[in-house]
Coordinates of C-alpha atoms in Angstrom, one line a residue:
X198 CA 0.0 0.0 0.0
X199 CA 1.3 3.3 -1.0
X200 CA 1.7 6.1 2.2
X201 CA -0.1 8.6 0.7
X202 CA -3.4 6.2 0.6
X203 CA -2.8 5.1 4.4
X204 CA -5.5 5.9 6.7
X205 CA -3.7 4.8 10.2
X206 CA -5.5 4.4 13.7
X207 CA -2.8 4.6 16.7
X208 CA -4.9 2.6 19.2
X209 CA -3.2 3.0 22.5
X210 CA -4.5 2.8 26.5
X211 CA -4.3 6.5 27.3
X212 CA -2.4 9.6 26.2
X213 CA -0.9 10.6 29.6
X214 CA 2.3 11.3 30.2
X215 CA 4.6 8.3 29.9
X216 CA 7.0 6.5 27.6
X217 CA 4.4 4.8 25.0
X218 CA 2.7 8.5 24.6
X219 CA 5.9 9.9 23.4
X220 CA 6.3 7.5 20.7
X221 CA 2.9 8.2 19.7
X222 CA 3.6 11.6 19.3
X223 CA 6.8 10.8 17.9
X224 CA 5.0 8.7 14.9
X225 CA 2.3 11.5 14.3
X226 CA 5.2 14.0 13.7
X227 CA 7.6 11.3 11.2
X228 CA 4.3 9.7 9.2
X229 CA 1.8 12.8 9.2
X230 CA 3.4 14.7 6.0
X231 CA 3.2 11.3 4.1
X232 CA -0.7 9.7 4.8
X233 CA -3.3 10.4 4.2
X234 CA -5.1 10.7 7.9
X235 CA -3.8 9.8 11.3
X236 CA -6.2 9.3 14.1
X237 CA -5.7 8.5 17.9
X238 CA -7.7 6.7 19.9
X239 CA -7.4 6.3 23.6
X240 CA -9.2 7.0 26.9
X241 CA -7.3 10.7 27.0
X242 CA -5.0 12.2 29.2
X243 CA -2.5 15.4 29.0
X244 CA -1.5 14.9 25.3
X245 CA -4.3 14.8 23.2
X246 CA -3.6 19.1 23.6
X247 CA -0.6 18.1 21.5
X248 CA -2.0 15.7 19.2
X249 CA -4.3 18.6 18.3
X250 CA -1.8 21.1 18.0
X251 CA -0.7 18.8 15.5
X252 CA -3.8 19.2 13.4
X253 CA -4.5 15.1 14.7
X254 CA -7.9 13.9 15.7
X255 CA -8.6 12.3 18.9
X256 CA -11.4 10.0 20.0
X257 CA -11.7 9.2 23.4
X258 CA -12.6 5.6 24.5
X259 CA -13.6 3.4 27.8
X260 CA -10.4 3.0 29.3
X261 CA -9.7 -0.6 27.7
X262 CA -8.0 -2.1 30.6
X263 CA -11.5 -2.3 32.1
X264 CA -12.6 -5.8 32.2
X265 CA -16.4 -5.2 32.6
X266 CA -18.5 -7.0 29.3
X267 CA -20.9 -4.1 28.7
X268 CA -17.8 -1.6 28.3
X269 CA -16.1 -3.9 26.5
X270 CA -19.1 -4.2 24.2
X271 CA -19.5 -0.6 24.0
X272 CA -15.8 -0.1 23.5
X273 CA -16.1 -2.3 20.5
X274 CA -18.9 -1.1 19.0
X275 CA -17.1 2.5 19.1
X276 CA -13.9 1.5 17.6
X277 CA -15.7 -0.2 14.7
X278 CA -17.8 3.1 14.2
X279 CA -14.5 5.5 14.5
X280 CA -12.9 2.9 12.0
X281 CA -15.8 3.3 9.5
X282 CA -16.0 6.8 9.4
X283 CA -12.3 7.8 9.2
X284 CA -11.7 4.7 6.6
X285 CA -8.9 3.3 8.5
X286 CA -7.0 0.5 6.6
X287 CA -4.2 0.4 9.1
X288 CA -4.5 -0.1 12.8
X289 CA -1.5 0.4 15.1
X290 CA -2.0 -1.0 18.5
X291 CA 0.5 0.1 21.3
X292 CA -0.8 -1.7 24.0
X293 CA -1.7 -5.3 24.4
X294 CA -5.2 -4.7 25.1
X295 CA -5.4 -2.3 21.9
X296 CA -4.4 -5.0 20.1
X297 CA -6.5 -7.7 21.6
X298 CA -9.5 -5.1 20.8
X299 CA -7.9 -4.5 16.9
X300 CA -8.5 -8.4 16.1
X301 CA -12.3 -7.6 16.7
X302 CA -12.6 -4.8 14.3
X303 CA -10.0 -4.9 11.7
X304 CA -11.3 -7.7 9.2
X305 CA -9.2 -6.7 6.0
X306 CA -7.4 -3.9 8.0
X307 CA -3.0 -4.3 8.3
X308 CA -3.0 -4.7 11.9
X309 CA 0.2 -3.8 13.5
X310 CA 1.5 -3.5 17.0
X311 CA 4.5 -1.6 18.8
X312 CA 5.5 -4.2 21.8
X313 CA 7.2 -1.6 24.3
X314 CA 7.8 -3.9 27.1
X315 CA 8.3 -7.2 28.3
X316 CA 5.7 -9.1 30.7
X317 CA 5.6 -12.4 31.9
X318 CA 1.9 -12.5 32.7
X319 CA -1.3 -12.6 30.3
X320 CA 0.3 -15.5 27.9
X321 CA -2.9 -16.6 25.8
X322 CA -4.5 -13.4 25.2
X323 CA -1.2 -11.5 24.6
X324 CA -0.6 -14.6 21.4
X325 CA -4.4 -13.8 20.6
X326 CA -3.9 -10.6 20.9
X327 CA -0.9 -10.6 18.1
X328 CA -2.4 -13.3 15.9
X329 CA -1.9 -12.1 12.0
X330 CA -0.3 -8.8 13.4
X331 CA 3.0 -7.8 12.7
X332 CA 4.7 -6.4 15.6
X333 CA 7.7 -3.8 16.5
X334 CA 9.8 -4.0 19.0
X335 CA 11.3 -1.6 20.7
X336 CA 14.5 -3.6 21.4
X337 CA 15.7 -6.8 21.1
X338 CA 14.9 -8.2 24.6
X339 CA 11.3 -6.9 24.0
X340 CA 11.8 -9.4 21.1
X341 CA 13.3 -12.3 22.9
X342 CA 10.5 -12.0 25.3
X343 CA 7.8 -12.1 22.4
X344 CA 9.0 -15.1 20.9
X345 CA 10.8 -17.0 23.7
X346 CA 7.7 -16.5 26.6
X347 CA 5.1 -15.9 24.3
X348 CA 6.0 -18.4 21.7
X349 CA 5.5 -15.7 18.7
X350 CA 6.9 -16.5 15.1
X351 CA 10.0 -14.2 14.8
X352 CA 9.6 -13.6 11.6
X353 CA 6.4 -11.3 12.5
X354 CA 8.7 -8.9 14.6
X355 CA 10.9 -6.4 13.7
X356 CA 13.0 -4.6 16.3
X357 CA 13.2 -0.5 15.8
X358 CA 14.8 1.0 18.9
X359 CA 13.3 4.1 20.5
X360 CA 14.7 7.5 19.7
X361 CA 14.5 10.9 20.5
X362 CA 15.0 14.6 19.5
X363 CA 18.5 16.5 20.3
X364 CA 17.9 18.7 22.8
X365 CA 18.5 22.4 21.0
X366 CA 16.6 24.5 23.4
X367 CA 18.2 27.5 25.7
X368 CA 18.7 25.8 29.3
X369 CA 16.6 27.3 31.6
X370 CA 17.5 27.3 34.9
X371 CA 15.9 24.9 37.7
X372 CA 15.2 27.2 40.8
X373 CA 15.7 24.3 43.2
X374 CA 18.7 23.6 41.8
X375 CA 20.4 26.7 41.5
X376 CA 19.6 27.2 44.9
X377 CA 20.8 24.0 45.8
X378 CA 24.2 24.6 44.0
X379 CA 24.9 27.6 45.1
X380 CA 24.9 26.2 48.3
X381 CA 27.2 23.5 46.8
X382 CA 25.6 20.9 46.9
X383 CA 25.7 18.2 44.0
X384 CA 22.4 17.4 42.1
X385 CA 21.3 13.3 42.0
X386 CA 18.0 12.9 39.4
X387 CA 16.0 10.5 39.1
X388 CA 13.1 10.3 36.1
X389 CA 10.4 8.5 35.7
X390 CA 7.0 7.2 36.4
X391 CA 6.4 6.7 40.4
X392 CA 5.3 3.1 40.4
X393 CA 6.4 0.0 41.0
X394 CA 8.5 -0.7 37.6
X395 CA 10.4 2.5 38.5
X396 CA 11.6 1.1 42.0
X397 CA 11.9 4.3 43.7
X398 CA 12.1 3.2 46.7
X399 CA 15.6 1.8 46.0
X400 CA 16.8 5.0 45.2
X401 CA 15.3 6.3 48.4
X402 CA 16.8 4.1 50.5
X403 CA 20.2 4.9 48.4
X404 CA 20.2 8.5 49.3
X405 CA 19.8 7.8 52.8
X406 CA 23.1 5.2 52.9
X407 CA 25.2 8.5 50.7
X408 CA 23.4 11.1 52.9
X409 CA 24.6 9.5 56.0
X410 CA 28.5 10.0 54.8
X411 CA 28.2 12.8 52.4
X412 CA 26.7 15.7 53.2
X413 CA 27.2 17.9 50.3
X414 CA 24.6 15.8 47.9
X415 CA 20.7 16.3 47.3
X416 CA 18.3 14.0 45.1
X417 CA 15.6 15.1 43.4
X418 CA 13.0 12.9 41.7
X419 CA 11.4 14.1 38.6
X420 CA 7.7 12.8 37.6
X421 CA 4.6 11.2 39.5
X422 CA 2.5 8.6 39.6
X423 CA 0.2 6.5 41.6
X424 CA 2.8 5.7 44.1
X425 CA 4.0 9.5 45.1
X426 CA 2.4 9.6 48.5
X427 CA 3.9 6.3 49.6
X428 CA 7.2 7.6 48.4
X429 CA 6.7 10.7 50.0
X430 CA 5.9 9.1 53.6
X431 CA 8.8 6.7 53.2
X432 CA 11.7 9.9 52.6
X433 CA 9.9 11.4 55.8
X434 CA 10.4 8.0 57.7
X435 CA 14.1 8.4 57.2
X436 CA 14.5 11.7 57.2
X437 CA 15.4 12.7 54.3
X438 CA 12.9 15.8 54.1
X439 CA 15.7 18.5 53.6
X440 CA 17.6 16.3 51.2
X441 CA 15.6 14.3 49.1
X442 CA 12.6 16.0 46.7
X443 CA 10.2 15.6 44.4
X444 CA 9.3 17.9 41.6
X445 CA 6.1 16.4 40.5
X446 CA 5.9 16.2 36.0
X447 CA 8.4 18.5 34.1
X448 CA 7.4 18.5 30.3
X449 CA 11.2 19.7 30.1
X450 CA 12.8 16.6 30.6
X451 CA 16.2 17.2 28.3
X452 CA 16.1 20.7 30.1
X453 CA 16.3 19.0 34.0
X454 CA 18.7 17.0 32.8
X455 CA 20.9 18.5 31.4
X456 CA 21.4 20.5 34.9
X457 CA 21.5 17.5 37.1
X458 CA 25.5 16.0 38.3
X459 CA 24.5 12.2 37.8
X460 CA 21.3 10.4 36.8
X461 CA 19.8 7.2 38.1
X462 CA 17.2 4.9 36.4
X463 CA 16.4 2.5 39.3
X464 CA 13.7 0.4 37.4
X465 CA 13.0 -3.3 38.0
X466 CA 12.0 -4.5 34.5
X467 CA 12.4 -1.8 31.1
X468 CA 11.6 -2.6 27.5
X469 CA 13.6 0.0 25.7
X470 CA 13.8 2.3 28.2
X471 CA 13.9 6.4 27.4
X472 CA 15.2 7.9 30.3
X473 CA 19.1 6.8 29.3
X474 CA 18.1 8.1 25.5
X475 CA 17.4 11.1 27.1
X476 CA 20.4 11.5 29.3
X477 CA 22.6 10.2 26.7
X478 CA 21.2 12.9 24.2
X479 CA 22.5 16.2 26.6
X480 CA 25.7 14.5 27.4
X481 CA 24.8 12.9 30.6
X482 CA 25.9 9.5 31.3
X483 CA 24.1 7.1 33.9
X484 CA 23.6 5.0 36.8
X485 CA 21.3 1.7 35.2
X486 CA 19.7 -1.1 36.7
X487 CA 20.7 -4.1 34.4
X488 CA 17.6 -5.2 33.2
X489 CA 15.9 -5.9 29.8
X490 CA 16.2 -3.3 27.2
X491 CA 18.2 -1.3 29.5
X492 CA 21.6 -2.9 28.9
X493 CA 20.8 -2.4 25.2
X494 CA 21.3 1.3 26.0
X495 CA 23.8 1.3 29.0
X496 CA 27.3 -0.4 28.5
X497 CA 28.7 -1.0 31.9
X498 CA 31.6 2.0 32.6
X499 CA 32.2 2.8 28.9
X500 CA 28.6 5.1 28.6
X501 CA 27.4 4.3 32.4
X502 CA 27.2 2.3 35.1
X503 CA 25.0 -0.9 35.7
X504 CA 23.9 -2.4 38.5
X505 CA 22.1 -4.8 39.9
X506 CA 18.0 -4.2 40.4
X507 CA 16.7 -3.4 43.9
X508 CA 20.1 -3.5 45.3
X509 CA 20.3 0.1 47.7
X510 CA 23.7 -0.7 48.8
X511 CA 25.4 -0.6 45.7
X512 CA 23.3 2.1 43.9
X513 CA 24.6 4.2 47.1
X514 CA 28.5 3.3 46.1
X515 CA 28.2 3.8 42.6
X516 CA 26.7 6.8 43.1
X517 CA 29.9 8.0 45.8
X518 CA 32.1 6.1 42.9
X519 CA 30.9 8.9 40.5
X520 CA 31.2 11.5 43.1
X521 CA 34.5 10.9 43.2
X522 CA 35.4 10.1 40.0
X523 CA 34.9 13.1 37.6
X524 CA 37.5 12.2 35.0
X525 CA 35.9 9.1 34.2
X526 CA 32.9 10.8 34.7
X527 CA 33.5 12.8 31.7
X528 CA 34.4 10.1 29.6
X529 CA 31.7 8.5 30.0
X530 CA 29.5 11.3 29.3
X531 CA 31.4 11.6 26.1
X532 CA 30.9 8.2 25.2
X533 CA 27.1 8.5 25.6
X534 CA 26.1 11.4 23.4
X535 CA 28.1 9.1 21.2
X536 CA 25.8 6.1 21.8
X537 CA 22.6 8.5 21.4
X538 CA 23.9 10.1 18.1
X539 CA 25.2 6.6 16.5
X540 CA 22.2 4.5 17.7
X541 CA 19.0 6.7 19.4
X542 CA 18.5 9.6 17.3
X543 CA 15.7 11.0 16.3
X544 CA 16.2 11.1 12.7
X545 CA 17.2 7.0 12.8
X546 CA 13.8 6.3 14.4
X547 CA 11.9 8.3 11.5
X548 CA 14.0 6.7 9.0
X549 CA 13.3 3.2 9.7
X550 CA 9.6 3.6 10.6
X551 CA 9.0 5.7 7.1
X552 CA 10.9 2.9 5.7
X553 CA 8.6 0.0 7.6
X554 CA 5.5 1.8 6.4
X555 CA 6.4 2.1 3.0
X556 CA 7.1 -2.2 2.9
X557 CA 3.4 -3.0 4.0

C-alpha cells in the first residue's frame, strides 16, 4: 500500500504522560506529512492538547483495561464506528489490550502493533492478541520475550529502537537547583514514572546510605505517579525531608537533565527504556539497573554504570564512585552522546519507521 493512501488508527490505552505517549507523538510527527489521515484513539489524558496542535484527531474511549462486558461491548462497537468513518485501513496498537480489541474490528485492515515492554503474565491473550499482526519491538529483549515466553513467530517482529530529538533548546535554569548549588551541593536525578516498575524506593533508600556519609549531595525525583504519596511518607520516615525531593511532571525533561550531576534509572524490569536516550542525548551518562532493554542502551563503565536491580547498597557506592570520580565521569558522558547520536536519534527512528511503512 502506498503512504499517501494510508489511513492509520494509533490505538493506544491513554495519552498521559509516559513513555508509550511519546512514541505516539513521535510517529504522528515522522508519518503525518506522508498519509493520508492519522487518528488517535485512547481513553485521554495530558496529550491529546498536543496531538491537536498537530492538526490530529482524537477519539476518546472506555479505558480498555477495564474488564467489565458491557464496556467492553460498548468499546467495541465505538472503535468499529470511529474505524468506518475515518476509513482506516491500518491499525496500530500500542498496548496489548489495543491490540486484543484491533483483532475484533480490523477484518481486512494491516493490523500492526509496537510491543514496548516485556511481561511475563497474560500469555494466551497477549498470542491472541498478536495473531496475524506484525509487531515492533522496541528492542531486542522486547523481542526475545515475544517469541521466547510468548511463543511468537519471529519472523512477525521487527526490532526498531526508540529515539529521540536532540535537545537544542536554551537551558533554563531549575530554581531548586540553582539554589541547591549555590549552596554547593551536587544534584542526584531521578526520572520516571512513580510506580512500581520505576523502583523508587531503592533510590530512596540509596540517598539515605550517601546522605549518611556525604553531606554535600541532594536528590531530586522528577515525575509522579500512583505511588507519590507512599514515596513521600517513606523519605519522611528516614528523614530525608531537607535532602531528598520531588518535583512532580516536568514537560522539560532534556532541560532537567541537562542541569542535574548524575542520573539514576532504578527500574525493575524496562523494554527500551527512554530515560538513558534522554540522558545520553545532553551528554549525561548514567547510573542503570541491568535489566531488559536497559543494557541495550547502557554499556557498563564505557557510557554508564550498571547495577544490579533493587540493590540500595550498591546504587549508594556507585553513586559515591561517580562522586569521586569526575575524570571518568566525563568520559563517560562523552561516550554517551556518542551512543545517542550513533544508535537513538531522532532522525534514525523516523528513517526506519518511514521505511517499515512504505514495505506493507
Amino acid at each position: 500500500m502506498k503512504l499517501n493512501k494510508m489511513n492509520i488508527l494509533f490505538f493506544t490505552r491513554t495519552m498521559k504522560l509516559g513513555g508509550t505517549e511519546n512514541v505516539i507523538l513521535q510517529l504522528c510527527e515522522v508519518l503525518k506529512p506522508y498519509v493520508n489521515k492519522i487518528i488517535v484513539c485512547s481513553c485521554g489524558g495530558v496529550n491529546v492538547a498536543k496531538l491537536t496542535e498537530m492538526g490530529i484527531k482524537h477519539y476518546e474511549i472506555s479505558d480498555i483495561a477495564k474488564k467489565n462486558p458491557l464496556v467492553i461491548i460498548r468499546t467495541l462497537f465505538k472503535l468499529h464506528k470511529i474505524i468506518k468513518i475515518e476509513n482506516i485501513n491500518v491499525i496500530h496498537s500500542h498496548h496489548r489490550m489495543a491490540a486484543f480489541y484491533a483483532q475484533f474490528v480490523s477484518k481486512n485492515i494491516i493490523k500492526l502493533a509496537n510491543a514496548h515492554n516485556t511481561f511475563r503474565d497474560k500469555k494466551k491473550i497477549t498470542k491472541m492478541a498478536y495473531k496475524e499482526t506484525r509487531i515492533i519491538a522496541v528492542g531486542e529483549q522486547v523481542k526475545k520475550n515475544l517469541v521466547e515466553f510468548f511463543e511468537l513467530q519471529e519472523k512477525q517482529i521487527k526490532v526498531i529502537y526508540n529515539g529521540i530529538k536532540p535537545f537544542i533548546d536554551t537551558i533554563k535554569p531549575i530554581k531548586e537547583f540553582e539554589t541547591a548549588k549555590q549552596k554547593g551541593y551536587l544534584i542526584i536525578g531521578n526520572v520516571g514514572r512513580l510506580s512500581e516498575q520505576k523502583g523508587m524506593e531503592y533510590f530512596i533508600d540509596a540517598a539515605e546510605i550517601v546522605c549518611a556519609y556525604n553531606p554535600k549531595v541532594k536528590f531530586y525525583i522528577i515525575g509522579d505517579g500512583e505511588d507519590r504519596k507512599i514515596l513521600e511518607e517513606r523519605v519522611l520516615r528516614k528523614n530525608l525531608k531537607n535532602r531528598f525531593y520531588f518535583l512532580g511532571y516536568r514537560s522539560d525533561i532534556q532541560n532537567v537533565m541537562s542541569q542535574t550531576d548524575i542520573l539514576v534509572l532504578s527500574s525493575l524490569w524496562e523494554g527500551l527504556p527512554l530515560t538513558p536516550i534522554e540522558a545520553f542525548s545532553v551528554g549525561k551518562t548514567i547510573i542503570a539497573t541491568a535489566v531488559d532493554g536497559t543494557i541495550e542502551i547502557v554499556k557498563n563503565e564505557e557510557n554508564g554504570i550498571l547495577i544490579p536491580p533493587k540493590d540500595s547498597k550498591v546504587l549508594a557506592e556507585k553513586i559515591q564512585w561517580m562522586i569521586d570520580n569526575s575524570d571518568k565521569k566525563i568520559e563517560m558522558e562523552q561516550h554517551a552522546q556518542e551512543t545517542y547520536e550513533k544508535s537513538f536519534s531522532f532522525h534514525i527512528l523516523a528513517d526506519k519507521f518511514l521505511e517499515y511503512y512504505r514495505e506493507l
